[in-house]
PDB file of C-alpha atoms in Angstrom:
ATOM      1  CA  MET A  29      85.875 122.673  96.038  1.00 68.00           C
ATOM      2  CA  THR A  30      86.732 125.149  92.587  1.00 81.00           C
ATOM      3  CA  GLU A  31      84.130 127.540  91.461  1.00 86.00           C
ATOM      4  CA  PHE A  32      84.799 129.554  88.586  1.00 90.00           C
ATOM      5  CA  ILE A  33      82.495 131.907  87.756  1.00 91.00           C
ATOM      6  CA  HIS A  34      81.442 134.581  84.689  1.00 92.00           C
ATOM      7  CA  LYS A  35      79.302 137.316  84.774  1.00 94.00           C
ATOM      8  CA  VAL A  36      77.210 137.708  81.395  1.00 93.00           C
ATOM      9  CA  THR A  37      78.865 141.250  79.388  1.00 94.00           C
ATOM     10  CA  ALA A  38      76.620 143.111  76.887  1.00 93.00           C
ATOM     11  CA  GLU A  39      78.980 141.395  74.485  1.00 91.00           C
ATOM     12  CA  ASP A  40      77.743 138.217  75.701  1.00 91.00           C
ATOM     13  CA  ASP A  41      73.725 139.089  75.389  1.00 92.00           C
ATOM     14  CA  GLY A  42      71.516 135.821  74.110  1.00 92.00           C
ATOM     15  CA  MET A  43      74.815 133.460  74.811  1.00 93.00           C
ATOM     16  CA  GLU A  44      73.768 130.174  75.747  1.00 93.00           C
ATOM     17  CA  VAL A  45      75.169 129.124  78.639  1.00 93.00           C
ATOM     18  CA  ARG A  46      77.294 126.239  77.284  1.00 93.00           C
ATOM     19  CA  GLU A  47      78.555 128.523  75.137  1.00 93.00           C
ATOM     20  CA  ILE A  48      79.335 130.962  77.691  1.00 93.00           C
ATOM     21  CA  ILE A  49      81.305 127.909  79.376  1.00 93.00           C
ATOM     22  CA  ARG A  50      83.364 127.216  75.998  1.00 91.00           C
ATOM     23  CA  GLN A  51      83.773 130.663  75.635  1.00 90.00           C
ATOM     24  CA  TYR A  52      85.497 131.585  79.436  1.00 90.00           C
ATOM     25  CA  PHE A  53      86.482 128.535  80.465  1.00 88.00           C
ATOM     26  CA  ASP A  54      89.270 126.019  79.042  1.00 83.00           C
ATOM     27  CA  PHE A  55      87.824 122.938  79.892  1.00 87.00           C
ATOM     28  CA  SER A  56      88.529 120.051  78.074  1.00 85.00           C
ATOM     29  CA  SER A  57      85.449 118.244  76.316  1.00 86.00           C
ATOM     30  CA  ARG A  58      85.812 115.498  79.096  1.00 85.00           C
ATOM     31  CA  LEU A  59      85.250 117.646  81.739  1.00 87.00           C
ATOM     32  CA  ARG A  60      82.834 119.729  80.159  1.00 89.00           C
ATOM     33  CA  ASN A  61      80.610 116.157  79.673  1.00 90.00           C
ATOM     34  CA  LYS A  62      80.794 115.443  83.479  1.00 88.00           C
ATOM     35  CA  ILE A  63      79.975 119.173  84.621  1.00 91.00           C
ATOM     36  CA  LYS A  64      77.015 118.651  82.275  1.00 91.00           C
ATOM     37  CA  ARG A  65      76.262 114.547  84.016  1.00 91.00           C
ATOM     38  CA  GLU A  66      76.673 115.687  87.381  1.00 90.00           C
ATOM     39  CA  LYS A  67      74.530 119.306  87.021  1.00 93.00           C
ATOM     40  CA  LEU A  68      77.254 121.652  88.594  1.00 91.00           C
ATOM     41  CA  VAL A  69      76.478 124.779  86.745  1.00 93.00           C
ATOM     42  CA  THR A  70      73.900 127.441  87.911  1.00 93.00           C
ATOM     43  CA  LEU A  71      72.543 130.085  86.894  1.00 94.00           C
ATOM     44  CA  ASN A  72      72.269 133.070  89.396  1.00 95.00           C
ATOM     45  CA  ASP A  73      72.855 130.476  92.049  1.00 93.00           C
ATOM     46  CA  THR A  74      70.025 128.156  89.878  1.00 93.00           C
ATOM     47  CA  GLU A  75      71.078 124.729  88.548  1.00 94.00           C
ATOM     48  CA  THR A  76      70.734 125.335  84.906  1.00 94.00           C
ATOM     49  CA  PRO A  77      70.504 123.315  81.502  1.00 92.00           C
ATOM     50  CA  GLY A  78      73.284 124.487  78.699  1.00 92.00           C
ATOM     51  CA  TRP A  79      70.723 125.761  76.525  1.00 94.00           C
ATOM     52  CA  ILE A  80      69.432 128.513  78.350  1.00 94.00           C
ATOM     53  CA  ARG A  81      69.595 132.097  76.905  1.00 95.00           C
ATOM     54  CA  THR A  82      71.777 134.405  78.889  1.00 94.00           C
ATOM     55  CA  LYS A  83      71.638 138.577  79.368  1.00 94.00           C
ATOM     56  CA  PRO A  84      73.731 141.287  80.485  1.00 94.00           C
ATOM     57  CA  GLY A  85      75.112 141.027  84.900  1.00 94.00           C
ATOM     58  CA  ASP A  86      73.720 137.043  85.106  1.00 94.00           C
ATOM     59  CA  VAL A  87      76.514 135.142  86.378  1.00 94.00           C
ATOM     60  CA  VAL A  88      76.961 131.727  85.708  1.00 94.00           C
ATOM     61  CA  LYS A  89      78.917 129.332  88.247  1.00 93.00           C
ATOM     62  CA  ILE A  90      80.412 126.107  87.229  1.00 94.00           C
ATOM     63  CA  THR A  91      82.091 124.253  90.119  1.00 90.00           C
ATOM     64  CA  LEU A  92      83.891 120.976  89.593  1.00 87.00           C
ATOM     65  CA  PRO A  93      82.910 117.512  90.540  1.00 84.00           C
ATOM     66  CA  ASP A  94      84.172 116.252  93.900  1.00 83.00           C
ATOM     67  CA  GLU A  95      85.994 113.042  92.970  1.00 87.00           C
ATOM     68  CA  LYS A  96      88.317 110.420  95.546  1.00 89.00           C
ATOM     69  CA  SER A  97      91.222 107.961  94.818  1.00 92.00           C
ATOM     70  CA  SER A  98      91.097 104.934  96.287  1.00 89.00           C
ATOM     71  CA  PHE A  99      94.518 104.173  97.216  1.00 94.00           C
ATOM     72  CA  GLU A 100      94.939 102.147 100.400  1.00 96.00           C
ATOM     73  CA  PRO A 101      96.204 105.022 102.972  1.00 97.00           C
ATOM     74  CA  GLU A 102      99.531 103.999 105.122  1.00 97.00           C
ATOM     75  CA  ASP A 103     101.202 105.974 107.435  1.00 97.00           C
ATOM     76  CA  ILE A 104     104.510 107.195 104.931  1.00 97.00           C
ATOM     77  CA  PRO A 105     105.583 110.817 105.210  1.00 96.00           C
ATOM     78  CA  VAL A 106     104.555 113.470 103.422  1.00 97.00           C
ATOM     79  CA  TYR A 107     106.571 116.892 103.061  1.00 97.00           C
ATOM     80  CA  PRO A 108     104.559 119.114 101.024  1.00 98.00           C
ATOM     81  CA  VAL A 109     106.370 122.850  99.758  1.00 98.00           C
ATOM     82  CA  TYR A 110     103.392 124.509  98.359  1.00 98.00           C
ATOM     83  CA  GLU A 111      99.824 123.709  98.675  1.00 98.00           C
ATOM     84  CA  ASP A 112      96.247 125.266  97.937  1.00 96.00           C
ATOM     85  CA  ASN A 113      92.965 123.949  97.053  1.00 93.00           C
ATOM     86  CA  ASP A 114      93.619 123.122  93.349  1.00 94.00           C
ATOM     87  CA  ILE A 115      97.447 121.975  93.636  1.00 97.00           C
ATOM     88  CA  LEU A 116      99.788 119.749  96.368  1.00 98.00           C
ATOM     89  CA  ILE A 117     103.682 119.936  95.165  1.00 98.00           C
ATOM     90  CA  ILE A 118     105.363 117.941  97.324  1.00 98.00           C
ATOM     91  CA  ASN A 119     109.159 116.908  97.899  1.00 98.00           C
ATOM     92  CA  LYS A 120     109.425 113.719  97.233  1.00 98.00           C
ATOM     93  CA  GLN A 121     112.241 111.754  98.818  1.00 96.00           C
ATOM     94  CA  PRO A 122     114.489 109.032  97.313  1.00 95.00           C
ATOM     95  CA  GLY A 123     113.462 105.479  97.849  1.00 94.00           C
ATOM     96  CA  ILE A 124     110.064 105.654  97.021  1.00 96.00           C
ATOM     97  CA  ILE A 125     107.800 105.267  93.372  1.00 96.00           C
ATOM     98  CA  VAL A 126     105.324 107.478  93.160  1.00 95.00           C
ATOM     99  CA  HIS A 127     102.275 105.518  91.719  1.00 92.00           C
ATOM    100  CA  PRO A 128     101.158 101.558  92.795  1.00 90.00           C
ATOM    101  CA  THR A 129     102.272  99.041  89.610  1.00 89.00           C
ATOM    102  CA  LYS A 130     102.019  95.284  89.661  1.00 88.00           C
ATOM    103  CA  GLY A 131     106.191  95.305  90.804  1.00 87.00           C
ATOM    104  CA  TYR A 132     105.108  97.996  93.662  1.00 89.00           C
ATOM    105  CA  PRO A 133     101.670  97.868  94.648  1.00 91.00           C
ATOM    106  CA  SER A 134     101.955  99.731  97.988  1.00 95.00           C
ATOM    107  CA  GLY A 135     104.456 101.744  99.745  1.00 96.00           C
ATOM    108  CA  THR A 136     104.372 104.550  96.949  1.00 97.00           C
ATOM    109  CA  VAL A 137     103.459 108.517  97.091  1.00 97.00           C
ATOM    110  CA  ALA A 138     100.211 107.298  96.374  1.00 97.00           C
ATOM    111  CA  ASN A 139      99.207 105.414  99.683  1.00 97.00           C
ATOM    112  CA  ALA A 140     101.305 107.788 101.288  1.00 98.00           C
ATOM    113  CA  LEU A 141      98.483 110.596 100.181  1.00 98.00           C
ATOM    114  CA  MET A 142      95.541 108.673 101.142  1.00 97.00           C
ATOM    115  CA  HIS A 143      97.001 108.790 104.829  1.00 97.00           C
ATOM    116  CA  TYR A 144      98.189 112.506 104.819  1.00 97.00           C
ATOM    117  CA  MET A 145      94.366 113.457 102.917  1.00 96.00           C
ATOM    118  CA  GLU A 146      92.952 111.993 105.797  1.00 96.00           C
ATOM    119  CA  ASP A 147      95.392 114.420 108.422  1.00 96.00           C
ATOM    120  CA  THR A 148      94.000 117.041 106.844  1.00 96.00           C
ATOM    121  CA  GLY A 149      90.171 116.823 106.327  1.00 95.00           C
ATOM    122  CA  GLN A 150      90.778 116.745 102.815  1.00 94.00           C
ATOM    123  CA  SER A 151      89.009 114.719 100.131  1.00 91.00           C
ATOM    124  CA  PHE A 152      90.728 114.675  96.191  1.00 94.00           C
ATOM    125  CA  LYS A 153      90.999 112.454  93.373  1.00 94.00           C
ATOM    126  CA  ILE A 154      95.431 112.058  93.602  1.00 96.00           C
ATOM    127  CA  ARG A 155      96.364 113.411  89.397  1.00 95.00           C
ATOM    128  CA  PHE A 156     100.111 113.102  89.260  1.00 96.00           C
ATOM    129  CA  VAL A 157     101.264 115.888  86.217  1.00 93.00           C
ATOM    130  CA  ASN A 158     104.748 114.739  86.672  1.00 90.00           C
ATOM    131  CA  ARG A 159     106.975 111.511  87.467  1.00 88.00           C
ATOM    132  CA  LEU A 160     110.051 110.856  88.977  1.00 94.00           C
ATOM    133  CA  ASP A 161     112.289 107.894  88.958  1.00 93.00           C
ATOM    134  CA  MET A 162     111.699 105.246  92.253  1.00 94.00           C
ATOM    135  CA  ASP A 163     115.731 107.112  93.623  1.00 95.00           C
ATOM    136  CA  THR A 164     114.889 110.888  91.930  1.00 97.00           C
ATOM    137  CA  SER A 165     114.029 113.249  94.905  1.00 98.00           C
ATOM    138  CA  GLY A 166     112.733 116.200  94.692  1.00 98.00           C
ATOM    139  CA  LEU A 167     109.533 118.036  93.699  1.00 98.00           C
ATOM    140  CA  LEU A 168     106.438 116.402  92.302  1.00 98.00           C
ATOM    141  CA  VAL A 169     103.668 117.437  91.200  1.00 97.00           C
ATOM    142  CA  ILE A 170      99.791 116.680  92.115  1.00 97.00           C
ATOM    143  CA  ALA A 171      96.706 118.507  90.887  1.00 96.00           C
ATOM    144  CA  LYS A 172      94.115 118.712  92.923  1.00 95.00           C
ATOM    145  CA  ASN A 173      91.471 118.181  90.050  1.00 93.00           C
ATOM    146  CA  ALA A 174      91.257 117.183  86.094  1.00 91.00           C
ATOM    147  CA  TYR A 175      91.334 121.229  85.338  1.00 92.00           C
ATOM    148  CA  CYS A 176      95.079 122.057  87.246  1.00 94.00           C
ATOM    149  CA  GLN A 177      95.946 118.761  85.834  1.00 93.00           C
ATOM    150  CA  ASN A 178      94.952 119.323  82.274  1.00 91.00           C
ATOM    151  CA  HIS A 179      96.021 123.219  82.386  1.00 93.00           C
ATOM    152  CA  TYR A 180      99.717 122.067  83.826  1.00 94.00           C
ATOM    153  CA  THR A 181     100.042 118.946  80.909  1.00 91.00           C
ATOM    154  CA  SER A 182      99.411 121.823  78.745  1.00 92.00           C
ATOM    155  CA  GLN A 183     102.168 123.843  79.958  1.00 94.00           C
ATOM    156  CA  MET A 184     104.204 120.937  79.923  1.00 91.00           C
ATOM    157  CA  LYS A 185     103.495 120.297  76.494  1.00 89.00           C
ATOM    158  CA  SER A 186     104.004 124.105  75.345  1.00 91.00           C
ATOM    159  CA  ASN A 187     107.664 124.005  76.852  1.00 90.00           C
ATOM    160  CA  THR A 188     106.700 127.021  79.648  1.00 94.00           C
ATOM    161  CA  VAL A 189     107.253 123.963  82.742  1.00 95.00           C
ATOM    162  CA  GLU A 190     111.086 124.660  83.469  1.00 95.00           C
ATOM    163  CA  LYS A 191     112.333 122.347  85.095  1.00 94.00           C
ATOM    164  CA  ARG A 192     115.985 122.174  87.052  1.00 97.00           C
ATOM    165  CA  TYR A 193     117.273 119.051  88.219  1.00 98.00           C
ATOM    166  CA  ILE A 194     120.753 118.882  89.849  1.00 98.00           C
ATOM    167  CA  SER A 195     122.895 115.830  89.819  1.00 98.00           C
ATOM    168  CA  ILE A 196     126.858 114.888  90.630  1.00 98.00           C
ATOM    169  CA  VAL A 197     127.895 112.519  87.403  1.00 98.00           C
ATOM    170  CA  LYS A 198     131.083 110.697  87.050  1.00 97.00           C
ATOM    171  CA  GLY A 199     134.130 112.441  85.512  1.00 97.00           C
ATOM    172  CA  ILE A 200     135.055 115.761  84.392  1.00 98.00           C
ATOM    173  CA  VAL A 201     132.547 117.583  82.166  1.00 98.00           C
ATOM    174  CA  GLU A 202     134.866 120.083  80.618  1.00 96.00           C
ATOM    175  CA  SER A 203     132.729 122.190  78.800  1.00 97.00           C
ATOM    176  CA  ASP A 204     130.969 124.936  81.510  1.00 98.00           C
ATOM    177  CA  ARG A 205     127.744 124.226  79.315  1.00 97.00           C
ATOM    178  CA  GLY A 206     125.930 122.456  76.844  1.00 97.00           C
ATOM    179  CA  ILE A 207     123.222 120.886  74.877  1.00 98.00           C
ATOM    180  CA  ILE A 208     122.005 116.757  74.403  1.00 98.00           C
ATOM    181  CA  ASP A 209     119.639 117.054  71.209  1.00 98.00           C
ATOM    182  CA  LEU A 210     119.336 113.149  70.721  1.00 98.00           C
ATOM    183  CA  PRO A 211     116.422 111.004  70.608  1.00 98.00           C
ATOM    184  CA  ILE A 212     115.731 108.391  73.111  1.00 98.00           C
ATOM    185  CA  GLY A 213     113.802 105.766  72.910  1.00 96.00           C
ATOM    186  CA  ARG A 214     113.264 101.613  74.234  1.00 95.00           C
ATOM    187  CA  PRO A 215     115.157  99.481  72.310  1.00 93.00           C
ATOM    188  CA  ASP A 216     113.994  96.865  74.113  1.00 94.00           C
ATOM    189  CA  PRO A 217     110.913  96.417  75.065  1.00 91.00           C
ATOM    190  CA  ASP A 218     110.991  93.463  77.617  1.00 91.00           C
ATOM    191  CA  ASN A 219     114.303  95.755  79.017  1.00 93.00           C
ATOM    192  CA  VAL A 220     113.590  99.066  81.214  1.00 92.00           C
ATOM    193  CA  ALA A 221     116.178 100.685  79.961  1.00 95.00           C
ATOM    194  CA  ARG A 222     116.143 103.693  77.561  1.00 97.00           C
ATOM    195  CA  GLY A 223     118.855 104.768  75.002  1.00 96.00           C
ATOM    196  CA  VAL A 224     119.906 107.455  72.382  1.00 97.00           C
ATOM    197  CA  MET A 225     118.270 105.739  69.106  1.00 96.00           C
ATOM    198  CA  GLU A 226     117.164 106.150  65.566  1.00 94.00           C
ATOM    199  CA  GLY A 227     113.515 106.842  65.418  1.00 95.00           C
ATOM    200  CA  GLY A 228     113.476 107.562  69.225  1.00 96.00           C
ATOM    201  CA  ALA A 229     111.444 110.496  70.412  1.00 96.00           C
ATOM    202  CA  PRO A 230     113.339 114.938  70.482  1.00 96.00           C
ATOM    203  CA  SER A 231     114.935 114.575  73.274  1.00 96.00           C
ATOM    204  CA  VAL A 232     116.717 117.775  74.499  1.00 96.00           C
ATOM    205  CA  THR A 233     118.768 118.466  77.894  1.00 97.00           C
ATOM    206  CA  HIS A 234     120.306 121.319  78.723  1.00 98.00           C
ATOM    207  CA  TYR A 235     123.520 120.683  81.412  1.00 98.00           C
ATOM    208  CA  THR A 236     125.980 123.871  83.486  1.00 98.00           C
ATOM    209  CA  VAL A 237     128.603 122.647  85.074  1.00 98.00           C
ATOM    210  CA  LEU A 238     128.660 123.739  88.854  1.00 98.00           C
ATOM    211  CA  GLU A 239     131.831 122.347  90.269  1.00 98.00           C
ATOM    212  CA  ARG A 240     134.317 119.896  88.949  1.00 98.00           C
ATOM    213  CA  PHE A 241     135.855 117.453  91.901  1.00 98.00           C
ATOM    214  CA  TYR A 242     139.414 117.295  89.870  1.00 96.00           C
ATOM    215  CA  GLY A 243     140.783 114.898  92.712  1.00 93.00           C
ATOM    216  CA  LYS A 244     138.065 111.986  92.568  1.00 95.00           C
ATOM    217  CA  GLY A 245     137.107 112.537  89.207  1.00 96.00           C
ATOM    218  CA  TYR A 246     133.436 113.713  89.316  1.00 97.00           C
ATOM    219  CA  THR A 247     131.549 116.767  88.233  1.00 98.00           C
ATOM    220  CA  LEU A 248     128.243 118.615  89.984  1.00 98.00           C
ATOM    221  CA  VAL A 249     126.240 119.721  87.462  1.00 98.00           C
ATOM    222  CA  GLU A 250     122.567 121.792  86.899  1.00 98.00           C
ATOM    223  CA  LEU A 251     120.133 119.657  84.298  1.00 98.00           C
ATOM    224  CA  LEU A 252     117.264 121.973  82.492  1.00 97.00           C
ATOM    225  CA  LEU A 253     114.738 119.890  80.530  1.00 95.00           C
ATOM    226  CA  GLU A 254     113.174 120.604  77.214  1.00 92.00           C
ATOM    227  CA  THR A 255     111.201 117.638  76.678  1.00 90.00           C
ATOM    228  CA  GLY A 256     110.269 115.273  79.723  1.00 89.00           C
ATOM    229  CA  ARG A 257     110.955 111.630  78.499  1.00 93.00           C
ATOM    230  CA  THR A 258     111.474 108.291  80.530  1.00 93.00           C
ATOM    231  CA  HIS A 259     115.402 108.106  82.196  1.00 96.00           C
ATOM    232  CA  GLN A 260     116.195 111.358  79.920  1.00 97.00           C
ATOM    233  CA  ILE A 261     118.816 112.740  82.025  1.00 97.00           C
ATOM    234  CA  ARG A 262     120.432 109.720  83.009  1.00 97.00           C
ATOM    235  CA  VAL A 263     120.545 108.620  79.131  1.00 98.00           C
ATOM    236  CA  HIS A 264     121.639 111.604  77.900  1.00 98.00           C
ATOM    237  CA  MET A 265     124.417 112.206  80.891  1.00 98.00           C
ATOM    238  CA  SER A 266     125.670 108.490  80.095  1.00 97.00           C
ATOM    239  CA  HIS A 267     125.530 108.567  76.225  1.00 97.00           C
ATOM    240  CA  ILE A 268     128.007 111.550  76.318  1.00 97.00           C
ATOM    241  CA  GLY A 269     130.533 109.684  79.448  1.00 97.00           C
ATOM    242  CA  HIS A 270     128.658 110.995  82.139  1.00 97.00           C
ATOM    243  CA  PRO A 271     126.721 108.967  83.651  1.00 97.00           C
ATOM    244  CA  VAL A 272     124.945 109.736  86.492  1.00 97.00           C
ATOM    245  CA  LEU A 273     126.803 108.766  89.966  1.00 97.00           C
ATOM    246  CA  GLY A 274     125.019 105.549  91.780  1.00 96.00           C
ATOM    247  CA  ASP A 275     122.964 104.902  88.701  1.00 96.00           C
ATOM    248  CA  TRP A 276     123.178 101.345  88.658  1.00 93.00           C
ATOM    249  CA  LEU A 277     121.534 101.257  84.440  1.00 95.00           C
ATOM    250  CA  TYR A 278     123.311 103.801  82.801  1.00 95.00           C
ATOM    251  CA  GLY A 279     126.990 102.873  84.164  1.00 92.00           C
ATOM    252  CA  GLY A 280     127.245 105.320  87.349  1.00 86.00           C
ATOM    253  CA  VAL A 281     127.359 103.046  90.493  1.00 88.00           C
ATOM    254  CA  ASN A 282     129.849 103.745  93.244  1.00 84.00           C
ATOM    255  CA  ASP A 283     128.052 103.001  96.227  1.00 80.00           C
ATOM    256  CA  ASP A 284     131.136 104.242  98.895  1.00 90.00           C
ATOM    257  CA  LEU A 285     129.174 107.809  97.952  1.00 95.00           C
ATOM    258  CA  ILE A 286     125.536 107.619  97.206  1.00 95.00           C
ATOM    259  CA  GLY A 287     123.329 104.164  97.723  1.00 93.00           C
ATOM    260  CA  ARG A 288     120.832 105.445  94.816  1.00 95.00           C
ATOM    261  CA  GLN A 289     121.176 107.579  91.548  1.00 96.00           C
ATOM    262  CA  ALA A 290     122.479 111.158  92.416  1.00 97.00           C
ATOM    263  CA  LEU A 291     119.625 113.333  90.726  1.00 98.00           C
ATOM    264  CA  HIS A 292     117.349 115.661  92.843  1.00 98.00           C
ATOM    265  CA  ALA A 293     114.811 118.085  91.204  1.00 98.00           C
ATOM    266  CA  ALA A 294     115.908 121.100  92.429  1.00 98.00           C
ATOM    267  CA  LYS A 295     113.423 123.930  91.195  1.00 98.00           C
ATOM    268  CA  LEU A 296     109.745 124.133  88.786  1.00 97.00           C
ATOM    269  CA  SER A 297     108.524 127.254  87.410  1.00 97.00           C
ATOM    270  CA  PHE A 298     105.160 127.541  86.200  1.00 97.00           C
ATOM    271  CA  THR A 299     102.033 129.372  86.273  1.00 97.00           C
ATOM    272  CA  HIS A 300      99.337 128.409  88.481  1.00 97.00           C
ATOM    273  CA  PRO A 301      96.345 126.881  86.452  1.00 94.00           C
ATOM    274  CA  ILE A 302      93.940 129.074  88.425  1.00 93.00           C
ATOM    275  CA  THR A 303      95.189 132.422  89.661  1.00 93.00           C
ATOM    276  CA  GLY A 304      97.461 132.465  86.821  1.00 94.00           C
ATOM    277  CA  LYS A 305     100.197 133.975  88.524  1.00 97.00           C
ATOM    278  CA  ARG A 306     104.004 132.370  87.693  1.00 97.00           C
ATOM    279  CA  MET A 307     105.510 130.931  90.286  1.00 97.00           C
ATOM    280  CA  THR A 308     108.638 129.419  91.429  1.00 98.00           C
ATOM    281  CA  LEU A 309     109.788 126.389  94.123  1.00 98.00           C
ATOM    282  CA  GLU A 310     112.689 124.783  95.398  1.00 98.00           C
ATOM    283  CA  ALA A 311     113.714 121.928  97.408  1.00 97.00           C
ATOM    284  CA  PRO A 312     116.772 121.425  98.757  1.00 96.00           C
ATOM    285  CA  VAL A 313     119.384 119.244  97.948  1.00 96.00           C
ATOM    286  CA  PRO A 314     118.553 115.601 100.061  1.00 96.00           C
ATOM    287  CA  ASP A 315     120.787 114.401 103.068  1.00 97.00           C
ATOM    288  CA  ASP A 316     122.274 112.331 101.131  1.00 96.00           C
ATOM    289  CA  MET A 317     123.520 114.107  98.163  1.00 97.00           C
ATOM    290  CA  GLN A 318     124.964 116.600 100.202  1.00 97.00           C
ATOM    291  CA  ASN A 319     127.251 114.173 102.185  1.00 96.00           C
ATOM    292  CA  ALA A 320     128.296 112.826  98.687  1.00 97.00           C
ATOM    293  CA  ILE A 321     129.342 116.229  97.912  1.00 97.00           C
ATOM    294  CA  SER A 322     131.383 117.105 100.935  1.00 97.00           C
ATOM    295  CA  ILE A 323     133.438 113.673 100.987  1.00 96.00           C
ATOM    296  CA  LEU A 324     133.914 114.621  96.955  1.00 96.00           C
ATOM    297  CA  ARG A 325     135.123 118.007  98.355  1.00 95.00           C
ATOM    298  CA  GLY A 326     137.045 116.523 100.868  1.00 86.00           C
TER     299      GLY A 326
END
């Protein structure tokens, strides 16, 4: 259970409890209202209304509300990379969708997490703060409370979350590094495919060549996202003539090398919403991509 504590100083003398909360804690208005509704604020360990005035030495404590998701638990493996009371970061395996949809009502990461909570004696509402395509593997962030979700989302909006991917793309990428700054949109609302188009959302992808497989006509690249549009890497790389290997939607199919798009969310840097500590996490390249790389090197 996450708690926030503030000891009232001389400068705060006379401030109302609700003013203390607004000034010292970056809660959304929705979360503040929920905290108020559920009476989760105490002053010197006694439940208190927001209008009470404080004096130096008083201790204001806010407890975040308990919440739980209602997905059906399913015994699907979960691979934690980092976990504490506030966030969970997993290495998502390829071939599994993140959240239930009409087309995929079960067998998702959300169902797996419900089972994981049962196994570990936890209870929290599942809040995905980043998304990965079904066939993309790698680091997936789950916030365990609304505060952490809002804080992480704010970091993404201010471009302070660093997301690096590893991918095998078709063709030999000639420049050692480059920037693709092209807007992405959805040309046909009835088609899932995105594309570079006038009037699309601003989208920026940085790429760096890690290795070229001249004999086979493929390149291993690292990609850094400035923005997080749907299918961004896949669309940008396809647009410059280097679709992601195995990507059937954007022209990179080669079933002899890999049965899915060769795209892996390998590294993530962000500021922990509670501790304020800068964190960097990595997930190893999965076996199917390692196998494809070995074949291309052979």
